[in-house]
XYZ file of C-alpha atoms in Angstrom:
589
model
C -16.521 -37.996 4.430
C -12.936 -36.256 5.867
C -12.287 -35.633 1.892
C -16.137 -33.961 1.526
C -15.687 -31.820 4.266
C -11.991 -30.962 3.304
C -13.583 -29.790 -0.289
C -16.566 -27.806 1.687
C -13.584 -25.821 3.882
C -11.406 -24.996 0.756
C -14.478 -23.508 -1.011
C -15.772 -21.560 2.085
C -12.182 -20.355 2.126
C -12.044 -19.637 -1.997
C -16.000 -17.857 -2.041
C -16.193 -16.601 1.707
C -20.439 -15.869 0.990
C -20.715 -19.106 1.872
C -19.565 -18.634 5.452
C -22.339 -15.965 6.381
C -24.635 -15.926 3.991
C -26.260 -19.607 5.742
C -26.278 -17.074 9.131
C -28.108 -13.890 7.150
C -30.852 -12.225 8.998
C -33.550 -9.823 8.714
C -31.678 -7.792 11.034
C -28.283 -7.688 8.972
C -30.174 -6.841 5.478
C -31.759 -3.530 7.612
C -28.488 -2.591 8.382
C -26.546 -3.874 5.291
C -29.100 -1.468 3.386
C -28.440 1.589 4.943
C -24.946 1.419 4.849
C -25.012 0.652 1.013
C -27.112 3.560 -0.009
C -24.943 5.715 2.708
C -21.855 4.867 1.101
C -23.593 4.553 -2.582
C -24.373 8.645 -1.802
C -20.730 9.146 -1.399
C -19.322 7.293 -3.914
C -21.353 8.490 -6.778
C -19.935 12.292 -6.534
C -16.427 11.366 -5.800
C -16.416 9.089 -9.022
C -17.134 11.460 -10.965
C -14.354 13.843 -9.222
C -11.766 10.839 -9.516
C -12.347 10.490 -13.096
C -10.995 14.207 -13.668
C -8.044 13.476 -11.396
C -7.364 10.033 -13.949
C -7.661 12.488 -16.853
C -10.490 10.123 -18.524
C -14.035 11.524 -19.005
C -16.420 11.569 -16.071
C -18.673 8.320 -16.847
C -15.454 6.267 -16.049
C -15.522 7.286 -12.991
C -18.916 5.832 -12.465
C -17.941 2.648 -14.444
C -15.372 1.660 -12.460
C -17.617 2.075 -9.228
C -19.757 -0.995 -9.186
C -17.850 -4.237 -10.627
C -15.791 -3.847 -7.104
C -18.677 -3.874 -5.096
C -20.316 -6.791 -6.559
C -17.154 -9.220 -6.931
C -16.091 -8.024 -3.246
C -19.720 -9.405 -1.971
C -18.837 -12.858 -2.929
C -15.034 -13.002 -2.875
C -13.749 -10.516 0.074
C -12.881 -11.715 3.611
C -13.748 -7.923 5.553
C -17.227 -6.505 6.036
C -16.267 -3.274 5.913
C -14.176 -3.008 2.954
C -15.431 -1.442 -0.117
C -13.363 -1.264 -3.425
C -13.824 1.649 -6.347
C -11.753 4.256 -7.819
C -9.778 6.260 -5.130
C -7.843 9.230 -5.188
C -4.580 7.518 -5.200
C -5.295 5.215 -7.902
C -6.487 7.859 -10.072
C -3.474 9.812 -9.845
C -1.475 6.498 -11.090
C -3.661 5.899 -13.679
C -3.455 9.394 -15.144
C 0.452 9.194 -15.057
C 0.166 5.443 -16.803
C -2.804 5.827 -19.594
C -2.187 8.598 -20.926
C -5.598 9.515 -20.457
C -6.907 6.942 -22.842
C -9.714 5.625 -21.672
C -8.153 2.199 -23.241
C -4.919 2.297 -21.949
C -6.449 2.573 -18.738
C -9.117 -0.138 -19.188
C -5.684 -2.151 -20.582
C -4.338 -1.177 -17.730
C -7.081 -2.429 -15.482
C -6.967 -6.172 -17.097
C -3.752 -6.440 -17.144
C -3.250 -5.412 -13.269
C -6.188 -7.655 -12.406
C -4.231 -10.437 -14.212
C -0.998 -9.384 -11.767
C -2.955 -9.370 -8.438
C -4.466 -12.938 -9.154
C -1.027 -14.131 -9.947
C 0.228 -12.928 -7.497
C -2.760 -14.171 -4.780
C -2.336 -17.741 -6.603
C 1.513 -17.599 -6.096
C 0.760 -16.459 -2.203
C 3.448 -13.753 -3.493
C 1.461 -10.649 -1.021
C 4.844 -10.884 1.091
C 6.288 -8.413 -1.617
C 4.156 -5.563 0.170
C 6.030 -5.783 2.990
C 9.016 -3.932 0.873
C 7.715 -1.274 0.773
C 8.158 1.035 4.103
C 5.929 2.973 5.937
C 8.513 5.880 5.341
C 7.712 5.701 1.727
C 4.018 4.969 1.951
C 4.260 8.440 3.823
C 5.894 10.099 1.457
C 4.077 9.154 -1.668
C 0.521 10.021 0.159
C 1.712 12.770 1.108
C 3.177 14.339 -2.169
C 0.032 12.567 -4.002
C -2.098 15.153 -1.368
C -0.457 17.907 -2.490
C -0.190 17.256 -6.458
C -4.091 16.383 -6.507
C -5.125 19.280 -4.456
C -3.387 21.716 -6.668
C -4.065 19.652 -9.638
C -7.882 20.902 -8.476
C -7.181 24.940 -8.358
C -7.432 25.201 -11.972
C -10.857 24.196 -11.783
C -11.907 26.299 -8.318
C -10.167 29.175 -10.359
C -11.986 28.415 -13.475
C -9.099 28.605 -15.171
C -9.025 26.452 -18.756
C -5.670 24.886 -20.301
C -3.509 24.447 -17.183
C -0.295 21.713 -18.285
C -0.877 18.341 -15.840
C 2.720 18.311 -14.974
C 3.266 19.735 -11.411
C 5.818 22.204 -11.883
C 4.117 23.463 -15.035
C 1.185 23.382 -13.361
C 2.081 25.950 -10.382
C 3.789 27.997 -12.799
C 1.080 28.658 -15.001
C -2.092 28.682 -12.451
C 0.179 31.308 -10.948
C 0.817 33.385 -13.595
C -3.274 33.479 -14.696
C -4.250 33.996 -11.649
C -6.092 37.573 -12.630
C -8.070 35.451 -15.369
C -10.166 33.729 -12.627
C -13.664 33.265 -12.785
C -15.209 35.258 -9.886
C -18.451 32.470 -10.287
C -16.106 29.137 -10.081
C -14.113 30.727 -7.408
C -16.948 31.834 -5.040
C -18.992 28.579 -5.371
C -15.746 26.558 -5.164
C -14.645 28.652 -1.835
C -18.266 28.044 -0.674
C -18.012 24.411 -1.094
C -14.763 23.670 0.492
C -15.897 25.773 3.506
C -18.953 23.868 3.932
C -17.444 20.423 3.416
C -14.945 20.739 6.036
C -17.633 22.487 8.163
C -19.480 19.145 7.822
C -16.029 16.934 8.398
C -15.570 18.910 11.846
C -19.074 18.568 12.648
C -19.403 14.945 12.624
C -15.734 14.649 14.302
C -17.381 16.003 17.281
C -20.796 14.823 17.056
C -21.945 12.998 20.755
C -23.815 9.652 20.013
C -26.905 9.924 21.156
C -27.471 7.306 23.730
C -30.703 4.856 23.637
C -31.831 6.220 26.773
C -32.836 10.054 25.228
C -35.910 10.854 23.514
C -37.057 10.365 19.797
C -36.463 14.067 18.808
C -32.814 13.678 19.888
C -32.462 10.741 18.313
C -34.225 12.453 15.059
C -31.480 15.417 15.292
C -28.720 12.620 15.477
C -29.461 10.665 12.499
C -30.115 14.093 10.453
C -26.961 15.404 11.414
C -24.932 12.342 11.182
C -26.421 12.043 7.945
C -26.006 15.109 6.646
C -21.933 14.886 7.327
C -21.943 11.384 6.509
C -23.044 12.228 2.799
C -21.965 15.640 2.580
C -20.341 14.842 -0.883
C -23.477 14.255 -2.440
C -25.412 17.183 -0.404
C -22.879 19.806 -1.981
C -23.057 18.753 -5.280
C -26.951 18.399 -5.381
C -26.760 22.338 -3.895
C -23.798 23.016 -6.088
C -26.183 21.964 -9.242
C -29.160 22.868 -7.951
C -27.378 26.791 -8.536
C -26.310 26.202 -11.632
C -29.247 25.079 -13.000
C -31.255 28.317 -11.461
C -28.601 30.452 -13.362
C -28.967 28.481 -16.541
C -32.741 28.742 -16.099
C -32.012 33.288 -16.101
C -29.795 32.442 -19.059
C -26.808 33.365 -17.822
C -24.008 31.039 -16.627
C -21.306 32.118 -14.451
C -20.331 28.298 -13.386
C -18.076 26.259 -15.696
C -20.325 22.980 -15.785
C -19.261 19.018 -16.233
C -21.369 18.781 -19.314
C -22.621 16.182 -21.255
C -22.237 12.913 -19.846
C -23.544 9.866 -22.212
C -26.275 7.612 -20.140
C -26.600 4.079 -19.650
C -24.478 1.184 -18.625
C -21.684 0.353 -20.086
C -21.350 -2.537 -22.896
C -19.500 -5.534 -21.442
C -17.235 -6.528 -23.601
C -13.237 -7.649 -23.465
C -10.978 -4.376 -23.524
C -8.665 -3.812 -26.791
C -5.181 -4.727 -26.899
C -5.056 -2.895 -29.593
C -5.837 1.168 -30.069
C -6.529 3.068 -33.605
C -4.970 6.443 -33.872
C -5.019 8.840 -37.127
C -1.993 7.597 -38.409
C -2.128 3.015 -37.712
C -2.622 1.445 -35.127
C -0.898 1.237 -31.714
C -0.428 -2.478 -31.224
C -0.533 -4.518 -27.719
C 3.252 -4.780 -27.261
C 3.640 -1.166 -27.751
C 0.353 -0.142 -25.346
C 2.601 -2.666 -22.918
C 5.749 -0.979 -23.348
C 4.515 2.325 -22.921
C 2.816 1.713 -19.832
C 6.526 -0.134 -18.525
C 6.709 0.315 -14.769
C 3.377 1.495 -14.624
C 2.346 -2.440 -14.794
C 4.679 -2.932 -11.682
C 3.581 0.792 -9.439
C -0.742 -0.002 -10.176
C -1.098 -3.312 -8.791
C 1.722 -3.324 -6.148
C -0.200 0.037 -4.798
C -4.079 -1.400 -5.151
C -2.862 -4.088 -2.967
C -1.109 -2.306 -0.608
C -3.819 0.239 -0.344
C -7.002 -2.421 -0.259
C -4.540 -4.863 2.609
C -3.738 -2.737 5.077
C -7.064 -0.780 5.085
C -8.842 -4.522 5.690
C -6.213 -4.701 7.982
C -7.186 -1.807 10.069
C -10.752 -2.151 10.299
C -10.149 -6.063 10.916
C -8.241 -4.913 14.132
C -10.723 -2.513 14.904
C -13.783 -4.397 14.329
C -12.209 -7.477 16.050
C -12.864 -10.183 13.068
C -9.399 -11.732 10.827
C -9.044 -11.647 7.258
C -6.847 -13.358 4.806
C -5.159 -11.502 2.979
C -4.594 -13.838 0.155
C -7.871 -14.167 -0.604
C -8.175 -10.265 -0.531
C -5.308 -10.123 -3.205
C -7.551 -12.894 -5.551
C -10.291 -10.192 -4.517
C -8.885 -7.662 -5.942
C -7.512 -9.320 -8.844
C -11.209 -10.687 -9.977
C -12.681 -7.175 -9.430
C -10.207 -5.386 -11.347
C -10.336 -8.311 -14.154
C -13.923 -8.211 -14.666
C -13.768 -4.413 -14.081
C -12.057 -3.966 -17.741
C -14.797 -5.776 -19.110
C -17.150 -2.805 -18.299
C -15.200 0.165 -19.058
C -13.487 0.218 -15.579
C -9.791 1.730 -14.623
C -7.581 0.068 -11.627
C -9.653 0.244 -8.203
C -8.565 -0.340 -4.906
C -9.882 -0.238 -1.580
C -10.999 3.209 -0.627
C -10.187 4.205 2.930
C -12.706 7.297 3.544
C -15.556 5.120 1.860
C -14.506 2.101 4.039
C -14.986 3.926 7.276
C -18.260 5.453 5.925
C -19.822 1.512 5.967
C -17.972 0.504 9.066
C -19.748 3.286 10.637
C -23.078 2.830 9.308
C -22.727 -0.223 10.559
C -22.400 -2.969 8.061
C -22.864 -5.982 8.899
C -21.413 -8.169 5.480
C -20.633 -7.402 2.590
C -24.013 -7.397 1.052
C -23.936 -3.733 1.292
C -21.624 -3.751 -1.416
C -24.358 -5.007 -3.534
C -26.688 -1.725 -2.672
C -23.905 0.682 -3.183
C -22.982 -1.042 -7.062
C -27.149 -0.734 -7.809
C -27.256 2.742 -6.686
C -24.425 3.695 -9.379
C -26.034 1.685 -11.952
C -29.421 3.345 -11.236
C -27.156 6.568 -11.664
C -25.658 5.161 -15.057
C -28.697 4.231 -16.575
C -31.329 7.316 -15.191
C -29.354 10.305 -13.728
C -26.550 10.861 -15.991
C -28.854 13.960 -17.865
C -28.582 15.868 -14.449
C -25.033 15.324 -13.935
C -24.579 18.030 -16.799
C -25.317 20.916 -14.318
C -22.973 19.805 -11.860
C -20.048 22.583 -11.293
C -16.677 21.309 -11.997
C -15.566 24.041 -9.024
C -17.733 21.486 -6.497
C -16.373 18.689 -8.077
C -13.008 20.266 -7.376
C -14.118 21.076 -4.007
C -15.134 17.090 -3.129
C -11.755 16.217 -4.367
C -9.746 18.636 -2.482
C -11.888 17.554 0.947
C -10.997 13.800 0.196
C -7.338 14.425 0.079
C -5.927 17.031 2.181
C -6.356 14.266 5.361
C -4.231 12.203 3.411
C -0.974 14.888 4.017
C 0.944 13.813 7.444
C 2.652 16.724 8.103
C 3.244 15.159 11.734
C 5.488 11.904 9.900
C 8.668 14.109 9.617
C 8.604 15.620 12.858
C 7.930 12.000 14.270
C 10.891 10.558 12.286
C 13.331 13.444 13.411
C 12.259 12.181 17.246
C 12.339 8.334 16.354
C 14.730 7.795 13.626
C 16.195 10.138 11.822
C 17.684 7.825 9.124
C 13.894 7.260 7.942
C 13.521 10.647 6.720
C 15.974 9.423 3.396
C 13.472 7.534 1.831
C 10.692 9.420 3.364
C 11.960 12.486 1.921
C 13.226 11.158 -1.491
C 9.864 9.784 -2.183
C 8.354 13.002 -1.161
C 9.715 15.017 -3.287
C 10.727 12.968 -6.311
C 6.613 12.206 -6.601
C 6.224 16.019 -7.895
C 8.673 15.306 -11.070
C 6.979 11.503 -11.513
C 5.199 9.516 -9.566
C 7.250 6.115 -10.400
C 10.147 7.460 -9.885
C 9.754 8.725 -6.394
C 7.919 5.279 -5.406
C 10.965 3.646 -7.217
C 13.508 5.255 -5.836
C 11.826 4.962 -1.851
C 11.683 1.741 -2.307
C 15.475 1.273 -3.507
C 16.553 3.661 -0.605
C 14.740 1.402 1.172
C 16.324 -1.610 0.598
C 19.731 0.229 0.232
C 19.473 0.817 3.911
C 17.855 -2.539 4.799
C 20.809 -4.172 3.187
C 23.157 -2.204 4.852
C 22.106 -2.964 8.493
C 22.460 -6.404 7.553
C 25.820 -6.006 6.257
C 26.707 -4.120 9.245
C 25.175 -5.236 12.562
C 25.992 -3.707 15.662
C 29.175 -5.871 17.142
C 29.906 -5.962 20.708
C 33.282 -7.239 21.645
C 34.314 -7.778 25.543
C 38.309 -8.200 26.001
C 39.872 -9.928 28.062
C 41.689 -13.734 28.477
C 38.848 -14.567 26.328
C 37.629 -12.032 23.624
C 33.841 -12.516 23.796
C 32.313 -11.388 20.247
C 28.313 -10.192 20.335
C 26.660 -9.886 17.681
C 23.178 -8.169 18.255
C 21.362 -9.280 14.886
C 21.421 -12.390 12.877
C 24.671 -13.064 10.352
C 24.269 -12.989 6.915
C 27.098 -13.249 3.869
C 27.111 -9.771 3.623
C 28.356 -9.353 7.252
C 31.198 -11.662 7.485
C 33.483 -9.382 6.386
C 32.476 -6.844 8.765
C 32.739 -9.305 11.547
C 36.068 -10.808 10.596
C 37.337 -7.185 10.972
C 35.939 -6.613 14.074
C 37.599 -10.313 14.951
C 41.219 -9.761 13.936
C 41.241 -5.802 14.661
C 40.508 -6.911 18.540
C 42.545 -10.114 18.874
C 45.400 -9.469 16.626
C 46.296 -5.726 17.326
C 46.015 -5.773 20.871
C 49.094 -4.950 23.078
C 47.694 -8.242 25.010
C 46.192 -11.092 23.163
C 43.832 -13.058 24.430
C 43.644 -17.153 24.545
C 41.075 -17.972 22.064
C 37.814 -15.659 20.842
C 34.251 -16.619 21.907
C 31.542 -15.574 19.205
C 28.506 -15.656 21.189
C 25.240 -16.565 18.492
C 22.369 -16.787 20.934
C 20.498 -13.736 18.327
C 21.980 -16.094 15.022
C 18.872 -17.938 13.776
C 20.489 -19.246 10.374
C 23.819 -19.542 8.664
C 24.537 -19.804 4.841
C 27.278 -21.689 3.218
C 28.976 -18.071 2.855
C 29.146 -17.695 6.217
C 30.401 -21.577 7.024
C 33.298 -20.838 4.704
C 33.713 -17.143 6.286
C 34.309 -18.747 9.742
C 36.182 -21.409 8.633
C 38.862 -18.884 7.177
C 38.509 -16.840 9.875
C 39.332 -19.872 12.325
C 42.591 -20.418 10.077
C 43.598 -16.689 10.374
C 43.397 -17.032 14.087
C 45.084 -20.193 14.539
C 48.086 -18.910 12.641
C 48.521 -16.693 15.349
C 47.916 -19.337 18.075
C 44.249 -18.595 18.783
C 41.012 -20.921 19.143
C 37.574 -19.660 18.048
C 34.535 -20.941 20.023
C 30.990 -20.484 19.649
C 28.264 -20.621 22.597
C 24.702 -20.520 22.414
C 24.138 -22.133 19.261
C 20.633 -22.295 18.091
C 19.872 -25.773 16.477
C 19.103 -24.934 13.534
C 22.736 -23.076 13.118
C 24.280 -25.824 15.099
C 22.977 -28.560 12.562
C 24.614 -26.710 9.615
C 27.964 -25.795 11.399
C 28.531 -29.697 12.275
C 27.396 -30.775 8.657
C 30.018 -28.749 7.295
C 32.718 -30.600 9.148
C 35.049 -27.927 10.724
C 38.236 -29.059 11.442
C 38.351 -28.757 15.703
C 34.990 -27.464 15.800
C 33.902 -26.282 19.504
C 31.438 -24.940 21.008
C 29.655 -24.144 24.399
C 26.029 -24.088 25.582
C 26.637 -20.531 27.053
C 29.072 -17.622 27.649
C 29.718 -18.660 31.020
C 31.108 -22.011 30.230
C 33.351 -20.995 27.483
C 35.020 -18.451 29.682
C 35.492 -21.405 32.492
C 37.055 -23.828 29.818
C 39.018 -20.912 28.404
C 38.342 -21.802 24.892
C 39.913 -24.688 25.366
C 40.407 -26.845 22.377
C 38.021 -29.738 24.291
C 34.342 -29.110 23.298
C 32.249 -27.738 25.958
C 28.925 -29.184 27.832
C 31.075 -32.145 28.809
C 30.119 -33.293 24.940
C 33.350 -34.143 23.000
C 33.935 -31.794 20.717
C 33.461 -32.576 16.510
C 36.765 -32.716 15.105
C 37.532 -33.375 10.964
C 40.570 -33.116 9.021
C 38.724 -32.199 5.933
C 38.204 -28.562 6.311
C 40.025 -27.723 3.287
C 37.007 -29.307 1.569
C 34.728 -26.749 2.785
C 36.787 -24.027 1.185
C 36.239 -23.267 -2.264
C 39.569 -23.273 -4.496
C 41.982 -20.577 -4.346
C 40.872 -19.594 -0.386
C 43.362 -21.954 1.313
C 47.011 -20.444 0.677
């Protein structure tokens, strides 16, 4: 029985369904509903938008929009959490595939494949690498690059180059050939989408207590913002179809999009071009770090938004089991068509406040894009690219923190390297300013450990503070700050102290550090101490045998024994005579 019910935990932990799906009610499946066709509303505009950022055609968009919602249902750990293509992602994929549609499907299996291996190796600790100052900085440069990315198409303008500088260059220098149509109706849009986004920041909840009509007005207005993607592009199409119906067009429409669902079938590792054939190791190749920067950001992106709304929503997830999440959905998204999805924030907050109550309503928001797919893809053709480009623009100008720097300047001013770096490399590539944040990064990570702050108190007895742990790469840094105090000094002290109440762990580099520093010193008739040991640092100091090896239980004691070559705590101290074993050859002179 203890083995049955071991086996029933570890599969409510591997299909999480199974932990409220026994407790579903009436009253969750109300709720559940109206967040999925909420969110489902949203969704279904912005896919199509996404897919122009990716550089793939627009029924893309809408393939990779379901697969996520339906593998999240059964495998995801947060209720509020709902997984698509996102504006981020896009912008990645469009750098990576080349826009091939399969490149990026390749490029979808092949990330899926990461994240599971990754899940299965409990390997999620990698995120943690990569800083908020760089997470800053590539949000905000992707902000900027998408928005503009998006003028061409307010503008009206056709044949703009995708590369950023090109890009402002040339939108600038056509700016006279812009469509007055596009323009207006693109202007119009923007203005009424953030009209809608500052109405529903300030909209009062109407309390139980008032009457029906107020209630009424709530709901329509909170709708009405809530899905105010959808709402402009139904008006946005609605008045290009009127103008198509007079026979003249001033509106640069999406065009023909081909309807029905998508075959499911494995993607090619192979692709056919005029010439041969570009085989799997090349497709591979070509994509190079791209197959590192995709699934290291759909994690990062789909963890710490469960994250937040776990916090806020007071419930836990494990992240683990979002990462195998992820993986499955993006996996089984290549089979249909789908490029690398992640968590999408704006969409996420949409459910948690139409208040979800599982994940079910995941499973609403994938059959309302399928019932798009398969029945609505005819009227998508009168859909405005300039409202498209509107949606987009809405979506991602929140994303730019203008406030980060001007935080970082107050806080820490050393942040703003790899904030800035990966701010501004981002406009040349996008992999090599999350690259190179992430190597500034560590650069300065590294270097605080390999110089912590050292506090040294003279005296009879030099006490030596050091106020982080010791690693290898710091030993030579403290040895300096050893023999620069207790050798140079007009008045020597007795014997040196090194206090290691804030060292947690030692490496063998370090034993053999402090055992030549302890020679150095007693060639010049001084005793080195420690006090304050943790065990664990403790255990390995007296397994490597130091040759008159002393130490104190605090600060206080070592200065009343002097350093004395008796150990402290009235506890004999461990003595060898094989220290020269601990050094490795050529250290002892």
């Amino acid at each position: 029985m203890p083995a049955a019910g071991a086996r029933c935990a570890g599969l409510r932990r591997r299909l999480p369904v199974l932990r409220w799906l026994p407790r579903y009610s009436l009253a969750w499946l109300q709720l559940d509903l109206m967040a999925g066709l909420t969110v489902g509303l949203t969704v279904v505009p912005q896919a199509l938008a996404y897919a122009e950022v990716a550089g793939l055609p627009l029924q893309y968009g809408l393939y990779s929009s379901f697969m996520g919602c339906f593998v999240y249902c059964f495998l995801g750990t947060a209720k509020d959490v709902t997984l698509g293509p996102t504006a981020i992602m896009s912008l990645l994929v469009s750098s990576y595939a080349f826009h091939e549609p399969v490149y990026a499907i390749l490029l979808t299996f092949l990330s899926g494949c990461i994240q599971l291996a990754m899940g299965l190796l409990h390997l999620g600790f990698l995120l943690d690498f990569i800083s908020c100052p760089v997470i800053k900085g590539f949000t905000s440069a992707a902000s900027i690059t998408i928005s503009f990315n998006q003028v061409k198409n307010i503008l009206g303008l056709q044949g703009i180059p995708r590369q950023f500088f090109l890009q402002v260059y040339e939108t600038l220098r056509r700016i006279g050939e812009t469509r007055a149509g596009d323009a207006v109706l693109g202007l119009a849009c923007l203005a009424v989408l953030a009209g809608l986004r500052a109405m529903k920041s300030r909209l009062p909840r109407a309390a139980c207590m008032e009457s029906l009509v107020a209630r009424l007005s709530y709901l329509i207005v909170w709708t009405s913002a809530t899905a105010r993607n959808a709402l402009v592009v139904l008006f946005a199409g609605l008045v290009a179809y009127s103008f198509q119906v007079m026979g003249s067009q001033p509106l640069t429409l999406t065009g023909s999009i081909p309807q029905g669902l998508p075959a499911f079938q494995l993607p090619r590792f192979s692709m056919a071009v005029p010439n041969g054939t570009i085989p799997f190791r090349s497709m591979v190749e070509d994509m190079g770090v791209g197959l590192a920067v995709v699934p290291l950001m759909g994690l990062l992106e789909t963890v710490a938004i469960a994250k937040a709304f776990a916090s806020q929503n007071d419930y836990r997830i494990d992240p683990n089991q979002e990462l195998l999440a992820l993986g499955f959905a993006n996996v089984l998204g290549s089979f249909v068509s789908s490029y690398p999805i992640t968590g999408s924030f704006g969409r996420t907050a949409v459910n948690a406040q139409s208040g979800v109550c599982t994940p079910a309503g995941g499973l609403v928001t994938g059959a309302l894009v399928l019932l798009s797919l398969a029945y609505l893809t005819s009227l998508f053709y009168y859909i405005p690219k300039a409202a498209l480009a509107a949606v987009i623009i809405s979506a991602v100008v929140p994303m730019f923190d203008a406030g980060i720097f001007r935080t970082l300047w107050r806080v820490k001013r050393l942040d703003l390297v790899p904030l800035c770096v990966t701010f501004l490399l981002c406009f040349w590539e996008v992999q090599y300013g999350i690259v190179a944040g992430v190597l500034v990064s560590g650069i300065l990570l590294l270097y605080s450990i390999a110089r912590p702050p050292i506090k040294v108190s003279e005296g009879d007895v030099l006490l030596v503070q050091l106020g982080s742990s010791l690693h290898f790469p710091a030993m030579e840094c403290l040895r300096d700050a050893v023999c620069s105090h207790a050798l140079a000094a007009a008045s020597p002290p007795r014997s040196v102290v090194l206090d290691c109440c804030h060292i947690s762990s030692i490496d063998y580099t370090v034993v053999v550090g402090l055992a030549e520093l302890r020679q150095e010193l007693r060639k010049h008739g001084l005793s080195l101490a420690f006090c304050s040991l943790q065990d664990p640092v403790l255990k390995v100091l007296l397994s490597a045998d130091l040759e008159g090896f002393q130490h104190f239980p605090s600060w206080e004691e070592a200065e009343r024994c002097g350093g004395a070559e008796a150990g402290g705590g009235g506890t004999a101290p461990f003595t060898s005579t094989s220290e020269s074993l601990l050094l490795p050859t050529g250290l002892i002179q």
